[in-house]
Amino acid sequence: MKAYARFTAPLAALAISTAAIAQTAPSEIEAHIAAAKTAAGLNYRATFVNLCFPTPFPGGARGAASLLMPRPAPDRGIWYASPYKVFDNFYWLGTRQHSSWALKTSAGIIIIDTNFAWATEPEILDGLAKLRLNPKDIKYVILSHAHGDHDQGVATLQGRYGAKVVMGAPDWDDTLKRAPDVAGGVPKKDIAVGPEGMKLTLGDTTIDIVATPGHTPGTLSYIFPVKDGGKTVMVAYSGGTLTGAFGTNGARWDEYIASQKRIAKAAADAGASVLISNHSEYDDAYTKARLVKVKRETGEVNPFIVGADGVQRYFTVMTEFATAAKLRNGAK
């Protein structure tokens, strides 16, 4: 888990890192890395670089825990992004690094992920107002996982508007153990999603919530419909990306890989043609959101629509990277 993209440095080191793998890693590892790179293409280049050539967490592998600590907002020029309507009923409220979304239904709004506490007002609440959406209409907040860069705003939305919070059961267990003064506060337990997943229906919209443990024990991913010019388009939302410090724990790697295959199948079965990551730095949501209003030439579609093959390629990147990492770590 990284708070900000360090994209140029990993790219500069890419040739060196690739050479090192070629010299020291078995051919099987090279094959999986190559497969991930091919699947990434230009669509998911940032995902490939961040996964296969990660920048270490500050303070070590458990640095993600530091994201829960209260801290002042970084310089606004680094993270702030304006809100955008990207489909008829789907709105981006994220920063340049992390995604938050509003899904408008016939019976209210569902917020997906809530970013850091310091982004809640400027990105989510002010963003809704700029898009002429009323935060009082928020009925549910669903969280991909319990890390500060995705869940710090949830207690505010729950306490201020009475929104029901949906989270993976194991992540609820961890969240409720947090100190009361943790950044953003601690939400009250609402809806816990188990390994079987669940379907959440609000008005005319149903979200298929798929348990995808790995990034955290309770990571969730989603399949749901949006409207593009009145036409239904299916979205696959990837809830957790980096793997953490799995090391030689083969069971953790296998769990992560199985989760990617599970959400990939759910996406294929639903005919998903849109891929969303909870890190806008991974799927270029910040750039795509600004391109939505640009005049399209004949044959061009909404920039978020990558096609069924494009969606599957994303999960191929995830699976191949994790397989290579498992082998590189000597995990059994």
Coordinates of C-alpha atoms in Angstrom, one line a residue:
M1 CA 0.0 0.0 0.0
K2 CA 1.5 3.3 -1.0
A3 CA 0.0 6.8 -0.4
Y4 CA 1.4 8.2 -3.6
A5 CA 2.7 7.0 -7.0
R6 CA 6.4 6.9 -7.5
F7 CA 6.0 6.2 -11.2
T8 CA 9.0 7.7 -12.8
A9 CA 11.6 6.1 -10.5
P10 CA 10.3 2.6 -11.0
L11 CA 10.2 3.2 -14.8
A12 CA 13.8 4.4 -14.7
A13 CA 14.8 1.2 -12.8
L14 CA 12.7 -1.1 -15.0
A15 CA 15.6 -2.0 -17.4
I16 CA 18.0 -2.7 -14.5
S17 CA 15.4 -4.7 -12.5
T18 CA 14.5 -6.8 -15.6
A19 CA 18.2 -7.5 -16.2
A20 CA 18.7 -8.6 -12.6
I21 CA 15.8 -11.0 -12.9
A22 CA 17.2 -12.4 -16.1
Q23 CA 20.5 -13.0 -14.4
T24 CA 19.4 -14.5 -11.1
A25 CA 15.8 -15.8 -11.5
P26 CA 14.7 -19.2 -12.9
S27 CA 13.1 -19.1 -16.3
E28 CA 9.7 -19.9 -14.8
I29 CA 9.7 -16.6 -12.9
E30 CA 10.8 -14.7 -16.1
A31 CA 7.9 -16.3 -18.0
H32 CA 5.3 -15.1 -15.5
I33 CA 6.8 -11.6 -15.4
A34 CA 6.7 -11.5 -19.2
A35 CA 3.1 -12.7 -19.3
A36 CA 2.2 -9.9 -16.8
K37 CA 4.0 -7.3 -19.0
T38 CA 2.2 -8.5 -22.1
A39 CA -1.2 -8.5 -20.4
A40 CA -0.6 -5.0 -19.0
G41 CA 0.2 -3.5 -22.4
L42 CA -0.4 0.3 -22.3
N43 CA -3.6 0.0 -20.3
Y44 CA -2.1 -1.2 -17.1
R45 CA 1.5 -0.2 -17.3
A46 CA 1.4 1.5 -13.9
T47 CA -0.2 -1.6 -12.3
F48 CA 2.6 -3.8 -13.8
V49 CA 5.4 -1.5 -12.6
N50 CA 4.0 -1.0 -9.1
L51 CA 3.4 -4.7 -8.6
C52 CA 6.5 -6.2 -10.3
F53 CA 9.0 -3.5 -9.2
P54 CA 7.5 -2.1 -6.0
T55 CA 8.9 0.7 -3.9
P56 CA 9.4 -0.5 -0.3
F57 CA 7.0 0.9 2.3
P58 CA 8.4 3.6 4.5
G59 CA 9.5 1.9 7.7
G60 CA 9.3 -1.6 6.3
A61 CA 6.6 -3.9 5.0
R62 CA 4.1 -3.0 7.7
G63 CA 4.3 0.7 6.7
A64 CA 0.7 0.5 5.6
A65 CA -0.3 0.6 9.2
S66 CA 1.1 4.1 9.4
L67 CA -1.7 5.2 7.0
L68 CA -4.0 5.0 10.0
M69 CA -2.1 7.6 12.0
P70 CA -3.4 11.2 12.1
R71 CA -1.4 13.5 9.8
P72 CA -1.8 16.8 8.1
A73 CA -2.9 16.8 4.5
P74 CA -0.1 16.9 1.9
D75 CA 0.2 19.8 -0.4
R76 CA -3.1 20.1 -2.3
G77 CA -1.3 20.3 -5.6
I78 CA 0.0 16.8 -5.2
W79 CA -3.3 15.0 -4.7
Y80 CA -6.4 17.1 -5.4
A81 CA -8.6 16.3 -8.4
S82 CA -11.9 17.7 -9.5
P83 CA -14.9 15.4 -9.4
Y84 CA -16.3 14.1 -12.7
K85 CA -19.3 12.3 -14.0
V86 CA -17.9 9.4 -16.0
F87 CA -21.2 7.5 -16.8
D88 CA -24.8 8.5 -16.6
N89 CA -25.0 7.4 -12.9
F90 CA -21.4 6.9 -11.8
Y91 CA -19.2 9.7 -10.5
W92 CA -15.5 9.8 -9.7
L93 CA -14.6 11.5 -6.4
G94 CA -11.0 10.4 -6.0
T95 CA -7.6 11.9 -5.7
R96 CA -4.9 11.5 -8.3
Q97 CA -3.7 8.4 -6.4
H98 CA -6.8 6.9 -4.8
S99 CA -10.3 6.3 -6.0
S100 CA -13.6 7.1 -4.4
W101 CA -16.9 6.7 -6.3
A102 CA -20.5 7.6 -6.1
L103 CA -23.0 5.2 -7.7
K104 CA -26.4 6.8 -8.1
T105 CA -29.5 4.5 -7.9
S106 CA -33.2 5.1 -8.0
A107 CA -33.3 5.0 -4.2
G108 CA -30.1 6.8 -3.2
I109 CA -26.3 6.9 -3.5
I110 CA -23.7 4.2 -2.8
I111 CA -20.2 5.4 -2.0
I112 CA -17.4 3.1 -2.9
D113 CA -14.2 3.7 -0.8
T114 CA -13.6 6.9 1.0
N115 CA -9.9 7.8 0.8
F116 CA -7.9 9.5 3.5
A117 CA -9.7 11.6 6.2
W118 CA -8.2 14.8 4.8
A119 CA -9.8 14.1 1.4
T120 CA -13.3 13.5 2.7
E121 CA -14.5 17.1 2.6
P122 CA -12.7 18.4 -0.5
E123 CA -13.1 15.3 -2.6
I124 CA -16.2 13.5 -1.5
L125 CA -18.6 16.0 0.1
D126 CA -17.6 19.1 -1.9
G127 CA -17.3 16.8 -5.0
L128 CA -20.9 15.6 -4.6
A129 CA -22.1 19.2 -4.2
K130 CA -20.2 20.2 -7.4
L131 CA -21.9 17.4 -9.2
R132 CA -25.3 18.4 -7.8
L133 CA -25.6 15.3 -5.7
N134 CA -26.9 15.5 -2.1
P135 CA -24.7 13.7 0.5
K136 CA -27.9 13.2 2.5
D137 CA -28.9 10.6 -0.2
I138 CA -25.9 8.4 0.7
K139 CA -27.4 5.1 1.9
Y140 CA -24.4 2.8 1.8
V141 CA -20.6 3.0 1.9
I142 CA -18.9 -0.1 0.7
L143 CA -15.2 -0.5 1.5
S144 CA -12.8 -2.5 -0.6
H145 CA -10.6 -3.0 2.5
A146 CA -9.6 -1.6 5.8
H147 CA -6.5 0.5 5.0
G148 CA -6.4 4.2 5.8
D149 CA -6.1 5.4 2.2
H150 CA -9.5 3.8 1.5
D151 CA -11.5 3.9 4.7
Q152 CA -10.6 6.9 6.7
G153 CA -13.7 8.9 5.6
V154 CA -16.2 6.2 6.4
A155 CA -16.9 7.2 10.0
T156 CA -17.7 10.7 8.9
L157 CA -20.2 9.6 6.3
Q158 CA -21.8 7.1 8.7
G159 CA -22.0 9.5 11.6
R160 CA -23.2 12.6 9.6
Y161 CA -25.6 10.9 7.2
G162 CA -26.5 7.6 8.7
A163 CA -25.0 5.6 5.8
K164 CA -24.7 1.8 6.4
V165 CA -21.1 0.6 6.1
V166 CA -20.3 -2.6 4.2
M167 CA -16.9 -4.3 4.9
G168 CA -15.4 -7.7 4.8
A169 CA -15.9 -9.5 8.1
P170 CA -12.2 -10.0 8.9
D171 CA -11.5 -6.3 8.2
W172 CA -14.3 -5.3 10.5
D173 CA -12.6 -7.3 13.3
D174 CA -9.4 -5.3 12.7
T175 CA -11.2 -2.0 12.4
L176 CA -13.0 -2.3 15.7
K177 CA -9.7 -2.8 17.5
R178 CA -8.4 0.6 16.4
A179 CA -7.8 3.4 19.0
P180 CA -10.6 5.9 19.2
D181 CA -8.3 8.7 18.1
V182 CA -7.2 7.0 14.9
A183 CA -7.3 9.1 11.8
G184 CA -10.9 9.6 10.6
G185 CA -12.4 7.8 13.7
V186 CA -13.8 4.3 14.0
P187 CA -17.1 3.4 12.4
K188 CA -19.8 1.5 14.1
K189 CA -20.2 -2.1 12.8
D190 CA -22.9 -2.5 10.2
I191 CA -22.8 -5.1 7.4
A192 CA -20.1 -7.7 7.5
V193 CA -19.4 -9.7 4.3
G194 CA -18.2 -13.3 4.7
P195 CA -16.3 -15.5 2.3
E196 CA -19.5 -16.3 0.3
G197 CA -19.9 -12.7 -0.6
M198 CA -23.3 -11.0 -1.0
K199 CA -25.5 -9.0 -3.3
L200 CA -26.4 -5.5 -2.2
T201 CA -29.5 -4.0 -3.8
L202 CA -30.5 -0.4 -3.6
G203 CA -33.4 0.7 -5.8
D204 CA -32.8 -0.4 -9.4
T205 CA -29.2 -1.4 -8.8
T206 CA -27.6 -4.6 -7.5
I207 CA -23.9 -4.9 -6.6
D208 CA -22.4 -8.3 -6.6
I209 CA -19.9 -8.2 -3.7
V210 CA -17.1 -10.8 -4.1
A211 CA -14.8 -11.8 -1.3
T212 CA -11.2 -11.5 -2.6
P213 CA -9.0 -12.0 0.4
G214 CA -5.3 -11.5 0.0
H215 CA -4.4 -7.8 0.2
T216 CA -6.2 -7.9 3.5
P217 CA -8.1 -10.8 5.0
G218 CA -11.4 -9.1 4.3
T219 CA -10.7 -7.5 0.9
L220 CA -13.8 -7.1 -1.3
S221 CA -14.2 -6.6 -5.1
Y222 CA -17.4 -5.8 -7.0
I223 CA -19.4 -6.3 -10.1
F224 CA -22.2 -3.9 -10.9
P225 CA -24.0 -2.1 -13.8
V226 CA -23.8 1.5 -14.8
K227 CA -25.5 3.4 -17.6
D228 CA -23.6 4.8 -20.6
G229 CA -25.9 6.9 -22.7
G230 CA -28.8 4.8 -21.4
K231 CA -27.1 1.5 -22.2
T232 CA -26.1 -0.9 -19.4
V233 CA -22.4 -1.5 -19.0
M234 CA -21.0 -3.8 -16.4
V235 CA -18.1 -2.7 -14.2
A236 CA -15.5 -4.9 -12.4
Y237 CA -14.0 -3.1 -9.4
S238 CA -10.7 -4.5 -8.1
G239 CA -10.5 -4.1 -4.3
G240 CA -6.9 -4.9 -3.4
T241 CA -3.7 -4.8 -5.3
L242 CA -0.4 -5.1 -3.5
T243 CA 0.3 -8.2 -1.6
G244 CA 2.0 -7.1 1.6
A245 CA 4.7 -9.2 3.2
F246 CA 3.7 -12.7 2.2
G247 CA 7.3 -13.9 2.0
T248 CA 7.5 -17.7 2.0
N249 CA 3.9 -18.2 3.2
G250 CA 2.6 -20.1 0.2
A251 CA -0.9 -20.2 1.5
R252 CA -1.2 -16.4 1.5
W253 CA 0.1 -16.3 -2.1
D254 CA -2.3 -19.0 -3.1
E255 CA -5.2 -17.2 -1.5
Y256 CA -4.4 -14.0 -3.3
I257 CA -4.1 -15.8 -6.7
A258 CA -7.3 -17.7 -6.1
S259 CA -9.1 -14.3 -5.3
Q260 CA -7.9 -12.8 -8.6
K261 CA -9.2 -15.8 -10.5
R262 CA -12.5 -15.6 -8.6
I263 CA -13.2 -11.9 -9.5
A264 CA -11.9 -12.5 -13.0
K265 CA -14.5 -15.3 -13.5
A266 CA -17.3 -13.1 -12.0
A267 CA -16.3 -10.3 -14.4
A268 CA -16.3 -12.7 -17.4
D269 CA -19.7 -14.2 -16.4
A270 CA -21.2 -10.7 -16.1
G271 CA -19.7 -9.5 -19.4
A272 CA -17.8 -6.7 -17.6
S273 CA -16.2 -4.2 -20.0
V274 CA -15.1 -1.6 -17.5
L275 CA -12.2 -2.1 -15.1
I276 CA -11.9 0.1 -12.0
S277 CA -9.0 -0.1 -9.5
N278 CA -9.2 1.4 -6.0
H279 CA -6.0 3.1 -6.9
S280 CA -6.5 5.7 -9.6
E281 CA -2.8 5.6 -10.2
Y282 CA -3.1 2.0 -11.4
D283 CA -6.0 2.3 -13.9
D284 CA -5.5 6.0 -15.0
A285 CA -8.9 7.0 -13.6
Y286 CA -7.7 10.6 -13.1
T287 CA -6.8 10.9 -16.7
K288 CA -9.8 9.0 -18.1
A289 CA -12.2 11.0 -16.0
R290 CA -11.1 14.2 -17.6
L291 CA -11.3 12.6 -21.1
V292 CA -14.9 11.6 -20.7
K293 CA -16.2 15.0 -21.9
V294 CA -13.7 15.3 -24.8
K295 CA -15.3 15.0 -28.3
R296 CA -15.0 11.4 -29.5
E297 CA -14.3 10.6 -33.1
T298 CA -16.2 7.9 -35.0
G299 CA -15.7 4.5 -33.3
E300 CA -14.4 5.9 -30.0
V301 CA -16.1 4.9 -26.8
N302 CA -16.1 6.1 -23.2
P303 CA -12.4 5.9 -22.1
F304 CA -13.4 3.7 -19.1
I305 CA -14.7 1.0 -21.4
V306 CA -11.8 -1.3 -22.2
G307 CA -13.8 -4.3 -23.3
A308 CA -14.2 -7.8 -21.9
D309 CA -10.6 -8.7 -23.0
G310 CA -9.2 -5.6 -21.4
V311 CA -10.8 -6.4 -18.1
Q312 CA -9.5 -9.9 -18.1
R313 CA -6.0 -8.7 -19.0
Y314 CA -5.9 -6.7 -15.7
F315 CA -6.6 -9.8 -13.7
T316 CA -4.0 -11.7 -15.7
V317 CA -1.4 -9.0 -14.6
M318 CA -2.4 -9.6 -11.0
T319 CA -2.3 -13.4 -11.2
E320 CA 1.0 -13.6 -13.1
F321 CA 2.7 -11.1 -10.9
A322 CA 1.7 -13.0 -7.8
T323 CA 2.7 -16.3 -9.2
A324 CA 6.2 -14.9 -10.0
A325 CA 6.5 -13.3 -6.6
K326 CA 5.6 -16.6 -4.9
L327 CA 8.3 -18.4 -6.8
R328 CA 10.8 -15.7 -6.3
N329 CA 10.2 -15.9 -2.5
G330 CA 10.6 -19.6 -2.5
A331 CA 7.1 -20.0 -1.0
K332 CA 5.6 -23.5 -0.8

